[in-house]
Coordinates of C-alpha atoms in Angstrom, one line a residue:
Chain A
M27 CA 1.4 -112.9 -28.6
S28 CA 4.7 -114.1 -30.1
E29 CA 4.9 -114.4 -33.9
R30 CA 4.2 -117.6 -35.7
I31 CA 7.3 -119.2 -37.1
G32 CA 7.6 -121.2 -40.3
F33 CA 10.8 -123.4 -40.5
I34 CA 11.9 -124.8 -43.8
G35 CA 14.8 -127.3 -43.9
L36 CA 15.2 -129.8 -41.1
G37 CA 18.7 -131.0 -41.9
I38 CA 21.6 -131.5 -39.5
M39 CA 21.4 -127.9 -38.4
G40 CA 17.7 -127.1 -38.9
Q41 CA 16.5 -130.0 -36.7
G42 CA 18.1 -128.6 -33.5
M43 CA 17.1 -125.0 -34.4
A44 CA 13.4 -125.9 -34.9
L45 CA 13.3 -127.8 -31.6
N46 CA 14.9 -124.9 -29.8
L47 CA 12.2 -122.6 -31.2
L48 CA 9.5 -125.0 -30.0
K49 CA 11.2 -125.2 -26.6
A50 CA 11.1 -121.4 -26.4
G51 CA 7.3 -121.5 -26.8
F52 CA 6.9 -120.5 -30.4
A53 CA 4.2 -121.9 -32.6
V54 CA 6.2 -123.6 -35.4
R55 CA 5.0 -124.9 -38.8
V56 CA 7.7 -127.0 -40.6
W57 CA 8.4 -128.3 -44.0
N58 CA 11.2 -130.5 -45.3
R59 CA 11.9 -131.9 -48.8
T60 CA 12.3 -135.4 -47.3
A61 CA 9.1 -135.7 -45.2
R62 CA 10.2 -138.2 -42.6
R63 CA 12.7 -135.7 -41.2
S64 CA 9.8 -133.6 -39.9
Q65 CA 8.9 -136.3 -37.4
A66 CA 11.0 -135.1 -34.5
A67 CA 9.7 -131.6 -34.8
A68 CA 6.1 -132.9 -35.1
A69 CA 6.6 -135.0 -32.0
A70 CA 7.7 -131.9 -30.2
G71 CA 4.6 -130.0 -31.2
A72 CA 5.3 -128.5 -34.7
V73 CA 2.6 -128.6 -37.3
V74 CA 3.8 -130.1 -40.6
G75 CA 3.0 -127.9 -43.6
S76 CA 2.3 -129.2 -47.1
S77 CA 4.7 -127.0 -49.0
P78 CA 7.0 -123.9 -48.4
A79 CA 4.0 -121.8 -49.7
D80 CA 1.7 -123.4 -47.1
V81 CA 4.2 -122.8 -44.3
A82 CA 4.6 -119.1 -45.4
A83 CA 0.8 -118.6 -45.6
H84 CA 0.4 -119.6 -41.9
S85 CA 3.5 -117.8 -40.5
D86 CA 4.7 -114.3 -39.6
I87 CA 8.4 -115.2 -39.8
I88 CA 9.6 -117.8 -42.2
I89 CA 13.0 -119.3 -41.6
T90 CA 14.9 -121.2 -44.4
C91 CA 17.9 -123.3 -43.5
V92 CA 18.9 -125.4 -46.5
S93 CA 22.1 -126.3 -48.2
D94 CA 23.1 -124.2 -51.1
T95 CA 22.1 -121.2 -53.3
P96 CA 19.8 -123.2 -55.7
D97 CA 18.0 -124.8 -52.7
V98 CA 17.2 -121.4 -51.3
E99 CA 16.0 -120.2 -54.7
A100 CA 13.8 -123.3 -55.0
V101 CA 12.1 -123.0 -51.6
I102 CA 11.6 -119.3 -51.8
L103 CA 11.1 -118.5 -55.5
G104 CA 10.2 -121.9 -57.0
P105 CA 6.7 -123.4 -57.6
D106 CA 5.0 -123.7 -54.2
G107 CA 7.8 -121.5 -52.9
V108 CA 7.5 -119.2 -49.9
I109 CA 6.9 -116.2 -52.2
H110 CA 3.6 -117.7 -53.3
G111 CA 2.2 -117.9 -49.8
A112 CA 3.9 -115.2 -47.8
Q113 CA 1.7 -112.2 -46.8
A114 CA 2.7 -108.6 -47.0
G115 CA 4.4 -107.6 -43.7
S116 CA 5.8 -111.1 -43.1
L117 CA 9.6 -111.7 -42.7
V118 CA 11.7 -114.3 -44.4
I119 CA 15.0 -115.1 -42.7
D120 CA 17.5 -117.2 -44.7
M121 CA 19.9 -118.9 -42.3
S122 CA 21.6 -121.0 -45.0
T123 CA 25.1 -120.0 -46.3
I124 CA 24.6 -118.9 -49.9
S125 CA 25.7 -116.3 -52.5
P126 CA 25.5 -112.7 -51.3
Q127 CA 24.6 -111.6 -54.8
T128 CA 21.7 -114.1 -55.0
T129 CA 20.6 -113.0 -51.5
K130 CA 20.2 -109.4 -52.8
E131 CA 18.2 -110.7 -55.8
I132 CA 15.8 -112.8 -53.6
A133 CA 15.4 -109.9 -51.1
A134 CA 14.4 -107.6 -54.0
K135 CA 11.8 -110.1 -55.3
L136 CA 10.3 -110.5 -51.8
A137 CA 10.3 -106.7 -51.3
D138 CA 8.1 -106.4 -54.5
K139 CA 5.4 -108.4 -52.6
G140 CA 5.9 -106.4 -49.4
V141 CA 7.8 -109.2 -47.7
Q142 CA 10.9 -108.4 -45.7
M143 CA 14.1 -110.4 -45.7
L144 CA 17.1 -110.9 -43.4
D145 CA 20.1 -113.1 -44.2
A146 CA 21.4 -114.7 -41.0
P147 CA 23.9 -117.5 -41.7
I148 CA 25.2 -119.4 -38.7
S149 CA 28.4 -121.0 -37.4
G150 CA 28.9 -123.4 -34.5
G151 CA 28.1 -126.7 -36.1
S152 CA 25.4 -129.2 -35.2
E153 CA 26.3 -129.2 -31.5
G154 CA 25.7 -125.4 -31.5
A155 CA 22.4 -125.9 -33.3
A156 CA 21.3 -128.5 -30.8
K157 CA 22.4 -126.5 -27.8
G158 CA 21.1 -123.2 -29.0
T159 CA 24.6 -121.6 -28.9
L160 CA 25.0 -120.7 -32.6
S161 CA 26.8 -117.6 -33.7
I162 CA 24.4 -115.7 -36.0
M163 CA 25.7 -113.1 -38.5
V164 CA 22.7 -110.9 -39.5
G165 CA 22.3 -108.7 -42.6
G166 CA 19.3 -106.5 -43.3
D167 CA 17.1 -103.7 -41.8
A168 CA 17.6 -102.9 -38.1
Q169 CA 13.9 -102.9 -37.3
Q170 CA 13.5 -106.4 -38.8
V171 CA 16.6 -107.6 -36.8
A172 CA 14.9 -106.3 -33.6
R173 CA 11.7 -108.1 -34.6
A174 CA 13.6 -111.4 -35.2
M175 CA 15.7 -111.2 -32.0
P176 CA 13.4 -113.4 -29.8
A177 CA 13.7 -116.1 -32.4
F178 CA 17.4 -115.6 -32.8
E179 CA 17.9 -115.8 -29.1
A180 CA 16.1 -119.1 -29.0
M181 CA 18.7 -120.5 -31.4
G182 CA 22.0 -118.8 -30.8
K183 CA 24.2 -116.8 -28.4
A184 CA 26.5 -114.4 -30.3
I185 CA 24.1 -112.5 -32.6
T186 CA 25.7 -109.7 -34.5
H187 CA 23.9 -107.3 -36.8
V188 CA 26.7 -106.7 -39.3
G189 CA 25.0 -104.5 -42.0
G190 CA 22.4 -104.3 -44.7
T191 CA 21.1 -107.0 -47.0
A192 CA 23.6 -109.7 -47.7
A193 CA 26.1 -108.4 -45.2
G194 CA 25.5 -111.5 -43.0
Q195 CA 26.4 -113.8 -46.0
T196 CA 29.5 -111.8 -46.7
V197 CA 30.7 -112.0 -43.1
K198 CA 30.0 -115.7 -43.1
L199 CA 32.3 -116.0 -46.1
V200 CA 34.9 -113.9 -44.3
N201 CA 34.6 -116.4 -41.5
Q202 CA 35.3 -119.3 -43.8
I203 CA 38.3 -117.6 -45.4
L204 CA 39.8 -117.3 -42.0
V205 CA 38.9 -120.9 -40.9
V206 CA 40.5 -122.6 -43.9
G207 CA 43.5 -120.2 -44.1
N208 CA 44.2 -121.0 -40.4
M209 CA 43.7 -124.7 -41.1
L210 CA 46.2 -124.7 -44.0
A211 CA 48.7 -123.1 -41.6
V212 CA 48.0 -125.8 -39.0
G213 CA 48.5 -128.6 -41.5
E214 CA 51.6 -127.2 -43.0
A215 CA 53.1 -126.5 -39.5
L216 CA 52.3 -129.9 -38.1
L217 CA 53.7 -131.8 -41.1
F218 CA 56.8 -129.7 -40.9
A219 CA 57.1 -130.4 -37.2
Q220 CA 56.7 -134.1 -37.6
Q221 CA 59.2 -134.4 -40.4
G222 CA 61.6 -132.2 -38.4
G223 CA 61.5 -134.8 -35.7
L224 CA 59.5 -132.9 -33.1
D225 CA 57.1 -134.3 -30.5
L226 CA 53.8 -132.9 -31.9
N227 CA 52.0 -132.6 -28.5
K228 CA 55.0 -130.6 -27.1
T229 CA 55.0 -128.5 -30.2
L230 CA 51.3 -127.6 -29.8
E231 CA 52.0 -126.8 -26.2
A232 CA 54.9 -124.5 -27.1
V233 CA 53.2 -122.5 -29.8
S234 CA 49.4 -122.4 -29.1
A235 CA 49.4 -119.6 -26.5
G236 CA 51.4 -117.0 -28.4
A237 CA 51.3 -115.1 -31.7
A238 CA 50.9 -118.4 -33.6
G239 CA 47.7 -119.3 -31.7
S240 CA 44.3 -119.9 -33.3
W241 CA 41.0 -121.6 -32.6
M242 CA 41.9 -124.1 -35.3
L243 CA 45.3 -124.9 -33.7
S244 CA 43.8 -125.4 -30.2
N245 CA 40.8 -127.3 -31.3
R246 CA 41.7 -129.1 -34.6
G247 CA 45.5 -129.4 -34.0
P248 CA 45.1 -132.1 -31.4
Q249 CA 42.5 -133.9 -33.6
V250 CA 45.0 -133.9 -36.5
V251 CA 47.8 -135.3 -34.2
N252 CA 45.4 -138.1 -33.2
R253 CA 44.2 -138.6 -36.7
D254 CA 40.6 -138.0 -35.6
W255 CA 38.8 -136.9 -38.8
R256 CA 35.2 -136.8 -37.3
P257 CA 33.6 -133.7 -38.8
G258 CA 32.6 -130.6 -36.9
F259 CA 32.0 -129.4 -40.4
T260 CA 32.6 -131.6 -43.5
I261 CA 34.9 -131.0 -46.4
D262 CA 31.9 -131.2 -48.8
L263 CA 30.2 -128.3 -47.0
Q264 CA 33.4 -126.3 -46.7
Q265 CA 34.1 -126.8 -50.4
K266 CA 30.6 -125.5 -51.1
D267 CA 31.3 -122.4 -49.0
L268 CA 34.6 -121.8 -50.6
R269 CA 33.0 -121.9 -54.0
L270 CA 30.8 -119.0 -52.8
V271 CA 33.9 -117.2 -51.6
L272 CA 35.7 -117.6 -54.9
E273 CA 32.6 -116.5 -56.9
A274 CA 32.3 -113.4 -54.7
G275 CA 36.0 -112.7 -54.8
D276 CA 35.8 -113.0 -58.6
Q277 CA 33.0 -110.5 -58.7
L278 CA 34.7 -108.1 -56.3
G279 CA 38.1 -108.3 -57.8
V280 CA 39.8 -109.6 -54.7
P281 CA 42.7 -112.0 -55.1
M282 CA 42.0 -115.1 -53.0
L283 CA 45.4 -116.6 -53.1
G284 CA 45.2 -118.7 -50.0
T285 CA 41.5 -119.6 -50.3
S286 CA 41.8 -120.7 -53.9
M287 CA 44.6 -123.0 -53.1
V288 CA 42.7 -124.6 -50.2
F289 CA 39.7 -124.9 -52.6
N290 CA 41.8 -126.9 -55.0
L291 CA 43.3 -129.1 -52.2
Y292 CA 39.8 -129.9 -50.9
R293 CA 38.8 -130.9 -54.4
T294 CA 41.6 -133.5 -54.5
L295 CA 40.3 -134.9 -51.3
Q296 CA 36.7 -135.1 -52.5
Q297 CA 38.0 -136.9 -55.6
Q298 CA 39.4 -139.5 -53.2
G299 CA 36.1 -140.0 -51.4
L300 CA 37.0 -138.0 -48.3
G301 CA 34.3 -135.3 -48.6
A302 CA 32.4 -136.5 -45.5
E303 CA 35.5 -136.1 -43.2
G304 CA 36.0 -133.0 -41.1
N305 CA 37.4 -130.0 -42.9
H306 CA 40.6 -130.3 -40.8
A307 CA 41.4 -133.3 -43.0
L308 CA 42.8 -130.7 -45.3
V309 CA 46.2 -131.8 -44.0
K310 CA 45.7 -135.1 -45.8
A311 CA 46.3 -133.2 -49.1
L312 CA 49.7 -132.1 -47.8
E313 CA 50.4 -135.7 -46.6
H314 CA 49.5 -137.0 -50.1
L315 CA 52.0 -134.5 -51.7
A316 CA 54.7 -135.4 -49.2
G317 CA 54.0 -139.2 -49.2
V318 CA 54.1 -139.3 -45.4
E319 CA 51.4 -139.2 -42.7
I320 CA 51.3 -137.3 -39.4
G321 CA 51.6 -139.9 -36.6
G322 CA 52.4 -142.4 -39.3
Chain B
M26 CA 77.1 -118.7 -6.4
S27 CA 75.2 -118.2 -9.6
E28 CA 76.9 -118.8 -12.9
R29 CA 78.7 -116.0 -14.7
I30 CA 76.8 -115.1 -17.9
G31 CA 78.3 -113.9 -21.2
F32 CA 75.9 -112.1 -23.5
I33 CA 76.7 -111.6 -27.2
G34 CA 74.4 -109.5 -29.4
L35 CA 72.8 -106.3 -27.9
G36 CA 70.3 -105.6 -30.6
I37 CA 66.6 -104.8 -30.3
M38 CA 66.0 -108.1 -28.4
G39 CA 69.4 -108.6 -26.7
Q40 CA 69.4 -105.2 -25.0
G41 CA 66.3 -105.9 -22.8
M42 CA 67.4 -109.5 -22.2
A43 CA 70.9 -108.5 -20.9
L44 CA 69.4 -105.9 -18.7
N45 CA 66.9 -108.4 -17.2
L46 CA 69.8 -110.8 -16.4
L47 CA 71.6 -107.9 -14.6
K48 CA 68.4 -107.1 -12.7
A49 CA 68.1 -110.7 -11.6
G50 CA 71.6 -110.4 -10.0
F51 CA 73.7 -112.2 -12.6
A52 CA 77.3 -111.1 -13.3
V53 CA 77.2 -110.3 -17.0
R54 CA 80.0 -109.8 -19.5
V55 CA 78.8 -108.4 -22.9
W56 CA 80.0 -108.0 -26.4
N57 CA 78.4 -106.4 -29.4
R58 CA 79.7 -105.9 -33.0
T59 CA 78.8 -102.2 -32.8
A60 CA 80.5 -101.2 -29.5
R61 CA 78.3 -98.2 -28.5
R62 CA 75.3 -100.5 -28.1
S63 CA 77.1 -102.0 -25.0
Q64 CA 76.6 -98.7 -23.2
A65 CA 73.2 -99.3 -21.6
A66 CA 74.3 -102.7 -20.2
A67 CA 77.6 -101.3 -19.0
A68 CA 75.7 -98.5 -17.2
A69 CA 73.6 -101.2 -15.5
G70 CA 76.7 -103.0 -14.3
A71 CA 77.9 -105.3 -17.1
V72 CA 81.5 -105.7 -17.9
V73 CA 82.2 -105.1 -21.6
G74 CA 84.4 -107.8 -23.1
S75 CA 86.9 -107.3 -26.0
S76 CA 85.6 -110.2 -28.2
P77 CA 83.3 -113.2 -28.2
A78 CA 86.3 -115.3 -27.2
D79 CA 87.1 -113.0 -24.3
V80 CA 83.4 -113.1 -23.1
A81 CA 83.5 -116.9 -23.3
A82 CA 86.7 -117.2 -21.4
H83 CA 85.2 -115.3 -18.4
S84 CA 81.7 -116.9 -18.4
D85 CA 80.1 -120.2 -17.4
I86 CA 77.1 -119.7 -19.7
I87 CA 77.5 -117.8 -23.0
I88 CA 74.3 -116.5 -24.6
T89 CA 74.3 -115.5 -28.3
C90 CA 71.4 -113.4 -29.6
V91 CA 72.2 -112.2 -33.1
S92 CA 70.4 -112.0 -36.5
D93 CA 71.0 -114.8 -38.8
T94 CA 72.8 -118.1 -39.3
P95 CA 76.1 -116.6 -40.6
D96 CA 76.1 -114.2 -37.7
V97 CA 75.9 -117.1 -35.2
E98 CA 78.6 -119.0 -37.1
A99 CA 80.8 -115.9 -37.0
V100 CA 80.5 -115.2 -33.2
I101 CA 80.8 -118.8 -32.2
L102 CA 83.1 -120.4 -34.8
G103 CA 84.9 -117.4 -36.4
P104 CA 88.3 -115.9 -35.5
D105 CA 88.0 -114.6 -31.9
G106 CA 84.8 -116.6 -31.7
V107 CA 83.3 -118.2 -28.5
I108 CA 84.8 -121.6 -29.4
H109 CA 88.3 -120.1 -28.9
G110 CA 87.6 -118.9 -25.4
A111 CA 85.0 -121.3 -23.9
Q112 CA 86.2 -123.7 -21.3
A113 CA 85.2 -127.4 -21.1
G114 CA 82.0 -127.6 -19.1
S115 CA 80.7 -124.3 -20.1
L116 CA 77.3 -123.9 -21.8
V117 CA 76.5 -121.9 -25.0
I118 CA 72.9 -120.9 -25.5
D119 CA 71.9 -119.6 -28.9
M120 CA 68.8 -117.5 -28.7
S121 CA 68.9 -116.3 -32.3
T122 CA 66.5 -117.9 -34.8
I123 CA 68.7 -119.8 -37.3
S124 CA 68.9 -123.0 -39.4
P125 CA 68.2 -126.2 -37.4
Q126 CA 70.8 -128.0 -39.5
T127 CA 73.6 -125.4 -38.8
T128 CA 72.6 -125.6 -35.1
K129 CA 73.4 -129.3 -35.1
E130 CA 76.7 -128.6 -36.8
I131 CA 77.7 -125.9 -34.3
A132 CA 76.7 -128.0 -31.4
A133 CA 78.9 -130.9 -32.6
K134 CA 81.9 -128.6 -33.0
L135 CA 81.4 -127.2 -29.5
A136 CA 80.9 -130.8 -28.1
D137 CA 84.4 -131.7 -29.5
K138 CA 85.8 -129.1 -27.1
G139 CA 83.6 -130.3 -24.2
V140 CA 81.3 -127.3 -24.5
Q141 CA 77.6 -127.9 -24.2
M142 CA 75.0 -126.1 -26.4
L143 CA 71.3 -125.4 -26.2
D144 CA 69.2 -123.7 -28.9
A145 CA 66.6 -121.4 -27.3
P146 CA 64.9 -119.1 -29.8
I147 CA 62.4 -116.7 -28.5
S148 CA 59.1 -115.0 -29.4
G149 CA 57.3 -112.1 -27.9
G150 CA 59.0 -109.1 -29.6
S151 CA 61.0 -106.3 -28.2
E152 CA 58.3 -105.5 -25.6
G153 CA 58.6 -109.1 -24.4
A154 CA 62.4 -108.8 -24.2
A155 CA 62.2 -105.6 -22.2
K156 CA 59.5 -106.9 -19.8
G157 CA 61.0 -110.4 -19.4
T158 CA 58.0 -112.1 -20.7
L159 CA 59.5 -113.9 -23.8
S160 CA 58.4 -117.3 -24.9
I161 CA 61.5 -119.5 -25.0
M162 CA 61.5 -122.8 -27.1
V163 CA 64.5 -124.9 -25.9
G164 CA 66.2 -127.7 -27.6
G165 CA 69.0 -129.8 -26.1
D166 CA 70.0 -131.9 -23.1
A167 CA 67.6 -131.9 -20.2
Q168 CA 70.3 -131.4 -17.6
Q169 CA 71.7 -128.4 -19.4
V170 CA 68.1 -127.0 -19.7
A171 CA 67.8 -127.3 -15.9
R172 CA 71.2 -125.6 -15.5
A173 CA 70.0 -122.7 -17.7
M174 CA 66.6 -122.3 -16.1
P175 CA 67.5 -119.5 -13.7
A176 CA 68.8 -117.4 -16.6
F177 CA 65.8 -118.3 -18.8
E178 CA 63.4 -117.3 -16.0
A179 CA 65.1 -113.9 -15.8
M180 CA 64.3 -113.3 -19.5
G181 CA 61.0 -115.1 -20.2
K182 CA 57.8 -116.6 -19.0
A183 CA 56.7 -119.6 -21.1
I184 CA 59.8 -121.8 -21.2
T185 CA 59.2 -125.1 -23.0
H186 CA 61.8 -127.8 -23.4
V187 CA 60.7 -129.2 -26.7
G188 CA 63.3 -131.9 -27.5
G189 CA 67.0 -132.5 -28.4
T190 CA 69.5 -130.3 -30.2
A191 CA 67.8 -128.0 -32.8
A192 CA 64.3 -128.9 -31.7
G193 CA 64.0 -125.3 -30.3
Q194 CA 64.9 -123.9 -33.7
T195 CA 62.5 -126.3 -35.5
V196 CA 59.6 -125.3 -33.1
K197 CA 60.4 -121.6 -33.7
L198 CA 60.0 -122.2 -37.5
V199 CA 56.7 -124.0 -36.8
N200 CA 55.6 -120.9 -34.9
Q201 CA 56.5 -118.7 -37.9
I202 CA 54.6 -121.0 -40.4
L203 CA 51.5 -120.5 -38.3
V204 CA 52.0 -116.7 -37.8
V205 CA 52.3 -115.9 -41.5
G206 CA 49.7 -118.4 -42.6
N207 CA 47.2 -116.9 -40.1
M208 CA 48.3 -113.4 -41.3
L209 CA 47.6 -114.3 -44.9
A210 CA 44.1 -115.4 -44.0
V211 CA 43.6 -112.2 -42.0
G212 CA 44.7 -110.0 -45.0
E213 CA 42.6 -112.0 -47.5
A214 CA 39.6 -111.9 -45.3
L215 CA 39.8 -108.2 -44.5
L216 CA 40.3 -107.2 -48.2
F217 CA 37.3 -109.4 -49.1
A218 CA 35.3 -107.8 -46.3
Q219 CA 36.0 -104.3 -47.4
Q220 CA 35.3 -104.9 -51.1
G221 CA 32.2 -106.7 -50.1
G222 CA 31.0 -103.5 -48.5
L223 CA 31.3 -104.6 -44.8
D224 CA 32.1 -102.5 -41.8
L225 CA 35.5 -103.9 -40.9
N226 CA 35.2 -103.3 -37.1
K227 CA 31.9 -105.0 -37.0
T228 CA 33.3 -107.9 -39.1
L229 CA 36.2 -108.3 -36.7
E230 CA 33.7 -108.3 -33.8
A231 CA 31.5 -111.0 -35.4
V232 CA 34.2 -113.5 -36.3
S233 CA 37.0 -113.1 -33.8
A234 CA 35.5 -115.2 -31.0
G235 CA 34.7 -118.3 -32.9
A236 CA 36.3 -120.9 -35.2
A237 CA 37.8 -118.1 -37.3
G238 CA 39.7 -116.6 -34.4
S239 CA 43.4 -116.2 -34.0
W240 CA 46.0 -114.1 -32.2
M241 CA 46.8 -112.4 -35.5
L242 CA 43.2 -111.6 -36.1
S243 CA 42.6 -110.2 -32.6
N244 CA 45.9 -108.3 -32.4
R245 CA 47.0 -107.4 -35.9
G246 CA 43.4 -107.3 -37.5
P247 CA 42.6 -103.9 -35.8
Q248 CA 46.0 -102.6 -36.7
V249 CA 45.4 -103.4 -40.4
V250 CA 42.0 -101.8 -40.3
N251 CA 43.7 -98.6 -38.8
R252 CA 46.6 -98.9 -41.3
D253 CA 49.0 -98.9 -38.4
W254 CA 52.1 -100.6 -39.8
R255 CA 54.4 -100.2 -36.8
P256 CA 56.3 -103.4 -36.3
G257 CA 56.0 -105.9 -33.5
F258 CA 58.2 -107.9 -35.9
T259 CA 59.4 -106.6 -39.2
I260 CA 58.9 -107.9 -42.7
D261 CA 62.7 -108.1 -43.1
L262 CA 63.1 -110.4 -40.0
Q263 CA 60.1 -112.5 -40.9
Q264 CA 61.4 -112.9 -44.5
K265 CA 64.7 -114.2 -43.0
D266 CA 62.8 -116.7 -40.8
L267 CA 60.7 -117.9 -43.8
R268 CA 63.9 -118.5 -45.8
L269 CA 64.9 -120.8 -42.9
V270 CA 61.5 -122.5 -43.1
L271 CA 61.7 -123.1 -46.8
E272 CA 65.3 -124.4 -46.6
A273 CA 64.3 -126.8 -43.9
G274 CA 61.1 -127.7 -45.7
D275 CA 63.2 -128.4 -48.8
Q276 CA 65.6 -130.7 -46.8
L277 CA 62.7 -132.5 -45.1
G278 CA 60.6 -132.9 -48.3
V279 CA 57.6 -131.0 -46.8
P280 CA 55.5 -129.0 -49.2
M281 CA 55.2 -125.4 -47.9
L282 CA 52.4 -124.3 -50.1
G283 CA 51.2 -121.4 -48.0
T284 CA 54.5 -120.4 -46.5
S285 CA 56.3 -120.2 -49.9
M286 CA 53.5 -118.0 -51.2
V287 CA 53.9 -115.6 -48.3
F288 CA 57.6 -115.6 -48.7
N289 CA 57.2 -114.4 -52.3
L290 CA 54.6 -111.8 -51.3
Y291 CA 57.0 -110.4 -48.6
R292 CA 59.7 -110.3 -51.3
T293 CA 57.6 -107.9 -53.4
L294 CA 57.1 -105.7 -50.4
Q295 CA 60.8 -105.6 -49.6
Q296 CA 61.4 -104.7 -53.2
Q297 CA 59.2 -101.6 -52.6
G298 CA 61.1 -100.6 -49.5
L299 CA 58.6 -101.8 -47.0
G300 CA 60.9 -104.3 -45.2
A301 CA 61.0 -102.2 -42.0
E302 CA 57.2 -102.3 -41.6
G303 CA 55.4 -104.8 -39.4
N304 CA 54.9 -108.3 -40.8
H305 CA 51.2 -107.7 -40.8
A306 CA 51.8 -105.3 -43.7
L307 CA 51.6 -108.6 -45.8
V308 CA 48.1 -107.4 -46.6
K309 CA 49.7 -104.6 -48.8
A310 CA 50.8 -107.3 -51.3
L311 CA 47.1 -108.3 -51.7
E312 CA 46.2 -104.6 -51.9
H313 CA 48.7 -104.1 -54.7
L314 CA 47.3 -107.0 -56.6
A315 CA 43.8 -105.7 -56.3
G316 CA 44.6 -102.0 -56.8
V317 CA 42.7 -101.0 -53.7
E318 CA 43.5 -100.2 -50.1
I319 CA 41.8 -101.3 -46.9
G320 CA 40.3 -98.2 -45.3
G321 CA 41.2 -96.4 -48.6

């Protein structure tokens, strides 16, 4: 008999993930802070729990997928939190992107109750969540990773066990450092190209396949040229992730020269009400500095 | 009958390119500032000219492949330069990476003598030059590009006509903005990963295939992890190219926030005698700041 799953957090990512678990045949009990967002999962066969503690009390594996560090602390450690319902031997999997340091603290508190924990942040956006093609970066005990694998496989494709507790969160932050660094380069390169009088589509064609190539250049470069700012991932969410990077970099004594600059540039865009645009709208900060627009 | 080729500059790139032209059956007349570097081409059938002007006088197409803007000015416009030998109707192709602005000035002076010019900088490193697999970014008149195509095809694979005079140089600079921006992200990410206690090889595996992916991450990331600083392209050469980027960015009014930082970081590495290392040794500047070493 497969394990009973609890799923907490039915946001833009969690919706698709919970539905994919149901589709794979798992019994799923859900909870969401805003109750009406549980409707789609309920219609697909999920039981709606009355609190995180209630969900945990009726589940073998409890997945949390919420926004930020304080949200995870609230649903796991808060009043009516998972820790007050979870039975010894159950497994909590946090799939949010949060502080590695806080992840270690939460794992230690759960361990005191005999409850295991994995950190398993995701990338691949809402399409990946809906299609079950997420990348999942997992930190924690190997035996618990094996235990969780059927659930992971219902939600994602590239599932990598990267190390012990919090290693998944740390790898996720590494991922974001690369994403925004590559995006800064794309923005700087395209603005330079336009002001240098180049045809931007020809430029992309000439440089994308070689040493200058990146996923961001191939996927977001054409969007920038077409001024298509629809989000695969929003500035607001990326800003939140970069705050985690800078906090961790501060603790670890690692100079985050590029990332801290991008953090500050995103801040100026949020200030101007652009936080809901795609994180490739980073180039707009450079445009504002230069007083020109790509394609403008 | 195919056109007679003159080839000026038999450095680390030019050597392989001249040999590939000979292999393709072109008659080639060569010149190099340091005469003994002409030996390999001569042994393969090239005639050794007595000066750039002499090479130009006996060629239909004159290729220059030297280091920097002043070198191109010297071999084309200087005493005994190409301009003093080239006949009306001949074509000069500069395959060095130099200032777009100077490229326009040289092209105008050659045009006054009825001599055409293309700028056609390359990427792909010395292996690409030897194997004939260079990427060639060409700026100039379409008819002259067609004329040069048999010679380009002897030396490279991805040949893109990107626009008018100097567009090739501008695209090459766009390429370098992307290369070093992506490299900064790789260095920052790997140092963060190591100090965060991650297994670097597993980290590369987890993030390389997704939105964080880049050519630099896949190709130079493992080199950084193994502390293999052998150059595909040296810090000294990249530093020279970034100086061209910053000069052009200055003229164009484009803020080069990331590129200018990398320029300064490379400067500190040159200061320490590391200019001959591969340009992925950029990460050493971050290591020096943090007082730790990757893999150390």
